[in-house]
């Protein structure tokens, strides 16, 4: 039977396009996992709005031309489903030692452990961000923003389902154990934290949320792109569909920061402020000054760089050789896709200086992906800086040097300024607050985080979006708050 993969089957408890109705064992495993997931969502999901009606999109198809429908739904009733992009006919493994062989439809035994670990790491980030963002609904600057937060949250929940499906379908008993562990770890928990650093940090305010969705979700995008190249076809197809949803998360981040910058510039102009670095004067207007936005950017970019791991990594080389994790846009790269004899320039610390050193391309794959990431990040900066220059201000937001504020890789044991000047511990301690958000900065931002729940109204520190979600008018009631 040639089932229509484009459309999603909603007749089972778990919506899916993987024919779960005829895959009783996996359906049973997923149904067994479902109550624990709902408990987790109720405990760790958005706080205070579980009974509110939220205008959310739900996937009903995996056809890129039209895959979502919008409607009011209470979040615990959201239909989290298992959705894979359509299988590509005769797909081959696009890189590594198995280059050109047919893609695997089952787990290759020799690479089983590595594959499972990569799926678990990806899976762990999804619920982590929901946990990090769970308090933010209460201080949303508008119903529009609140709705976007919840949309991101339910989709991260779905991404967890996506990884759990792979674990339960393809990894038997230990897959089921890993699926349970994904519900047990908690972001920031002392005893059982989430697996990666940035996912144990706090997301204390909405500027952090926008920075997180811009910079950290973009790390997710790069990882998903690399896994979408995987020779293990079910993983590839899963990640390809996740990327469709992920685009909105980064849209929320990019436009969120744009709107903050816009509001700050508008307020400064109205008040006749010429110097954007006159922080006290700008803050008195109830907007976030540009230097503080820059500090937040420093923080989130550097935390996100750490997610790429060590610049030189044999794990990365092994995953590539094995055909498990490829490069960004692997199939569009013009080379032999094996990289046995190639080199790649890596930034390293050599005799106390930051230098480019040619390393074997295979072990430098994390560095390469990180470079692709940085290039991708720059686009937003250009837009934000355009807002600032159009408003007539001589101020530029910029990405800090890779050596700045790092906990992983070549630069973890040194201190550097955002310009990449190496400095000693004492200088770092003395000047840290010039470059990263201080507790006073945090308090100021927190003081602005008063909720605005009137349809069409926005908090003082952020401008209205240019268009509504699903083309809804400006005063649309995106969340019907249940008090
Ligand atoms: Fe995600
Ligand atoms: Fe995301």
Tab-separated table of N, CA and C in Angstrom, residues 84 87 91-95 98 101-109 111-112 114-116 118-119 162-163 165-171 226-240 319 322-326:
chain	number	residue	atom	x	y	z
A	84	UNK	N	7.651	12.840	9.554
A	84	UNK	CA	8.904	12.721	8.805
A	84	UNK	C	8.709	13.301	7.408
A	87	UNK	N	10.128	10.223	2.047
A	87	UNK	CA	11.342	9.481	1.722
A	87	UNK	C	11.769	9.816	0.292
A	91	UNK	N	17.803	7.301	-2.282
A	91	UNK	CA	18.763	8.192	-1.627
A	91	UNK	C	20.026	7.409	-1.245
A	92	UNK	N	21.174	8.044	-1.429
A	92	UNK	CA	22.437	7.406	-1.047
A	92	UNK	C	23.096	8.183	0.089
A	93	UNK	N	24.007	7.541	0.772
A	93	UNK	CA	24.746	8.197	1.844
A	93	UNK	C	25.664	9.237	1.209
A	94	UNK	N	25.516	10.512	1.588
A	94	UNK	CA	26.185	11.566	0.821
A	94	UNK	C	27.607	11.916	1.275
A	95	UNK	N	28.185	11.161	2.189
A	95	UNK	CA	29.540	11.510	2.661
A	95	UNK	C	30.129	10.342	3.438
A	98	UNK	N	31.061	5.416	3.656
A	98	UNK	CA	30.000	4.699	2.939
A	98	UNK	C	29.441	5.533	1.789
A	101	UNK	N	26.746	4.589	-1.080
A	101	UNK	CA	25.955	3.384	-0.790
A	101	UNK	C	24.510	3.794	-0.484
A	102	UNK	N	23.559	2.868	-0.644
A	102	UNK	CA	22.163	3.214	-0.330
A	102	UNK	C	22.021	3.661	1.130
A	103	UNK	N	21.206	4.681	1.361
A	103	UNK	CA	20.972	5.142	2.741
A	103	UNK	C	20.370	4.008	3.558
A	104	UNK	N	20.678	3.990	4.872
A	104	UNK	CA	20.188	2.915	5.748
A	104	UNK	C	18.745	3.185	6.163
A	105	UNK	N	17.925	2.144	6.083
A	105	UNK	CA	16.564	2.257	6.623
A	105	UNK	C	16.492	1.668	8.032
A	106	UNK	N	17.518	0.929	8.396
A	106	UNK	CA	17.628	0.412	9.767
A	106	UNK	C	18.953	0.901	10.333
A	107	UNK	N	19.090	0.813	11.650
A	107	UNK	CA	20.320	1.279	12.288
A	107	UNK	C	21.482	0.380	11.887
A	108	UNK	N	22.570	0.965	11.364
A	108	UNK	CA	23.750	0.144	11.068
A	108	UNK	C	24.397	-0.295	12.388
A	109	UNK	N	24.512	-1.602	12.575
A	109	UNK	CA	24.952	-2.158	13.857
A	109	UNK	C	26.255	-1.561	14.374
A	111	UNK	N	27.499	1.304	14.032
A	111	UNK	CA	27.458	2.711	14.441
A	111	UNK	C	26.318	3.002	15.409
A	112	UNK	N	25.762	1.936	15.951
A	112	UNK	CA	24.569	2.069	16.767
A	112	UNK	C	24.758	3.006	17.965
A	114	UNK	N	26.966	5.366	18.585
A	114	UNK	CA	27.197	6.769	18.208
A	114	UNK	C	25.899	7.436	17.772
A	115	UNK	N	25.133	6.708	16.987
A	115	UNK	CA	23.874	7.226	16.487
A	115	UNK	C	22.911	7.516	17.633
A	116	UNK	N	22.844	6.587	18.547
A	116	UNK	CA	21.940	6.768	19.683
A	116	UNK	C	22.348	7.987	20.494
A	118	UNK	N	23.950	10.689	19.535
A	118	UNK	CA	23.632	11.947	18.840
A	118	UNK	C	22.134	12.261	18.924
A	119	UNK	N	21.309	11.238	18.816
A	119	UNK	CA	19.860	11.449	18.904
A	119	UNK	C	19.467	11.897	20.315
A	162	UNK	N	9.792	13.701	18.289
A	162	UNK	CA	10.467	13.231	17.076
A	162	UNK	C	11.664	12.355	17.428
A	163	UNK	N	12.460	12.796	18.417
A	163	UNK	CA	13.644	12.033	18.803
A	163	UNK	C	13.253	10.768	19.566
A	165	UNK	N	10.549	9.042	19.142
A	165	UNK	CA	10.089	8.066	18.150
A	165	UNK	C	11.280	7.276	17.598
A	166	UNK	N	12.339	7.971	17.228
A	166	UNK	CA	13.516	7.277	16.680
A	166	UNK	C	14.088	6.313	17.711
A	167	UNK	N	14.171	6.777	18.964
A	167	UNK	CA	14.742	5.910	20.005
A	167	UNK	C	13.882	4.668	20.208
A	168	UNK	N	12.562	4.874	20.231
A	168	UNK	CA	11.693	3.734	20.530
A	168	UNK	C	11.535	2.792	19.340
A	169	UNK	N	11.549	3.347	18.155
A	169	UNK	CA	11.360	2.470	17.003
A	169	UNK	C	12.633	1.695	16.665
A	170	UNK	N	13.780	2.364	16.803
A	170	UNK	CA	15.002	1.765	16.248
A	170	UNK	C	16.005	1.263	17.276
A	171	UNK	N	15.795	1.545	18.566
A	171	UNK	CA	16.820	1.190	19.552
A	171	UNK	C	16.308	0.290	20.672
A	226	UNK	N	23.037	19.188	9.741
A	226	UNK	CA	24.080	18.157	9.645
A	226	UNK	C	23.476	16.768	9.783
A	227	UNK	N	22.494	16.642	10.675
A	227	UNK	CA	21.851	15.337	10.868
A	227	UNK	C	20.880	15.025	9.729
A	228	UNK	N	20.360	16.075	9.085
A	228	UNK	CA	19.475	15.854	7.933
A	228	UNK	C	20.245	15.222	6.773
A	229	UNK	N	21.588	15.311	6.825
A	229	UNK	CA	22.416	14.691	5.799
A	229	UNK	C	22.696	13.228	6.120
A	230	UNK	N	22.299	12.787	7.290
A	230	UNK	CA	22.701	11.471	7.794
A	230	UNK	C	22.375	10.334	6.835
A	231	UNK	N	23.268	9.346	6.825
A	231	UNK	CA	23.025	8.135	6.060
A	231	UNK	C	21.904	7.303	6.664
A	232	UNK	N	21.595	7.522	7.937
A	232	UNK	CA	20.455	6.846	8.571
A	232	UNK	C	19.198	7.615	8.175
A	233	UNK	N	18.477	7.059	7.214
A	233	UNK	CA	17.419	7.811	6.541
A	233	UNK	C	16.299	8.318	7.464
A	234	UNK	N	15.830	7.512	8.423
A	234	UNK	CA	14.764	8.027	9.301
A	234	UNK	C	15.202	9.286	10.069
A	235	UNK	N	16.462	9.343	10.468
A	235	UNK	CA	16.962	10.543	11.151
A	235	UNK	C	16.980	11.722	10.190
A	236	UNK	N	17.447	11.482	8.994
A	236	UNK	CA	17.484	12.530	7.987
A	236	UNK	C	16.089	13.108	7.752
A	237	UNK	N	15.119	12.239	7.568
A	237	UNK	CA	13.760	12.689	7.261
A	237	UNK	C	13.123	13.419	8.444
A	238	UNK	N	13.419	12.936	9.648
A	238	UNK	CA	12.908	13.596	10.853
A	238	UNK	C	13.442	15.020	10.945
A	239	UNK	N	14.751	15.148	10.761
A	239	UNK	CA	15.384	16.462	10.916
A	239	UNK	C	14.933	17.416	9.822
A	240	UNK	N	14.715	16.890	8.638
A	240	UNK	CA	14.271	17.781	7.564
A	240	UNK	C	12.939	18.429	7.916
A	319	UNK	N	31.992	10.531	13.400
A	319	UNK	CA	30.582	10.612	12.992
A	319	UNK	C	30.471	10.871	11.491
A	322	UNK	N	31.618	7.686	9.553
A	322	UNK	CA	30.600	6.644	9.691
A	322	UNK	C	29.362	6.916	8.839
A	323	UNK	N	29.247	8.153	8.320
A	323	UNK	CA	28.058	8.476	7.530
A	323	UNK	C	26.871	8.880	8.389
A	324	UNK	N	27.141	9.274	9.631
A	324	UNK	CA	26.063	9.577	10.581
A	324	UNK	C	25.732	11.066	10.595
A	325	UNK	N	26.748	11.918	10.583
A	325	UNK	CA	26.537	13.364	10.679
A	325	UNK	C	27.394	14.072	9.630
A	326	UNK	N	26.740	14.770	8.718
A	326	UNK	CA	27.452	15.415	7.625
A	326	UNK	C	27.732	16.878	7.879
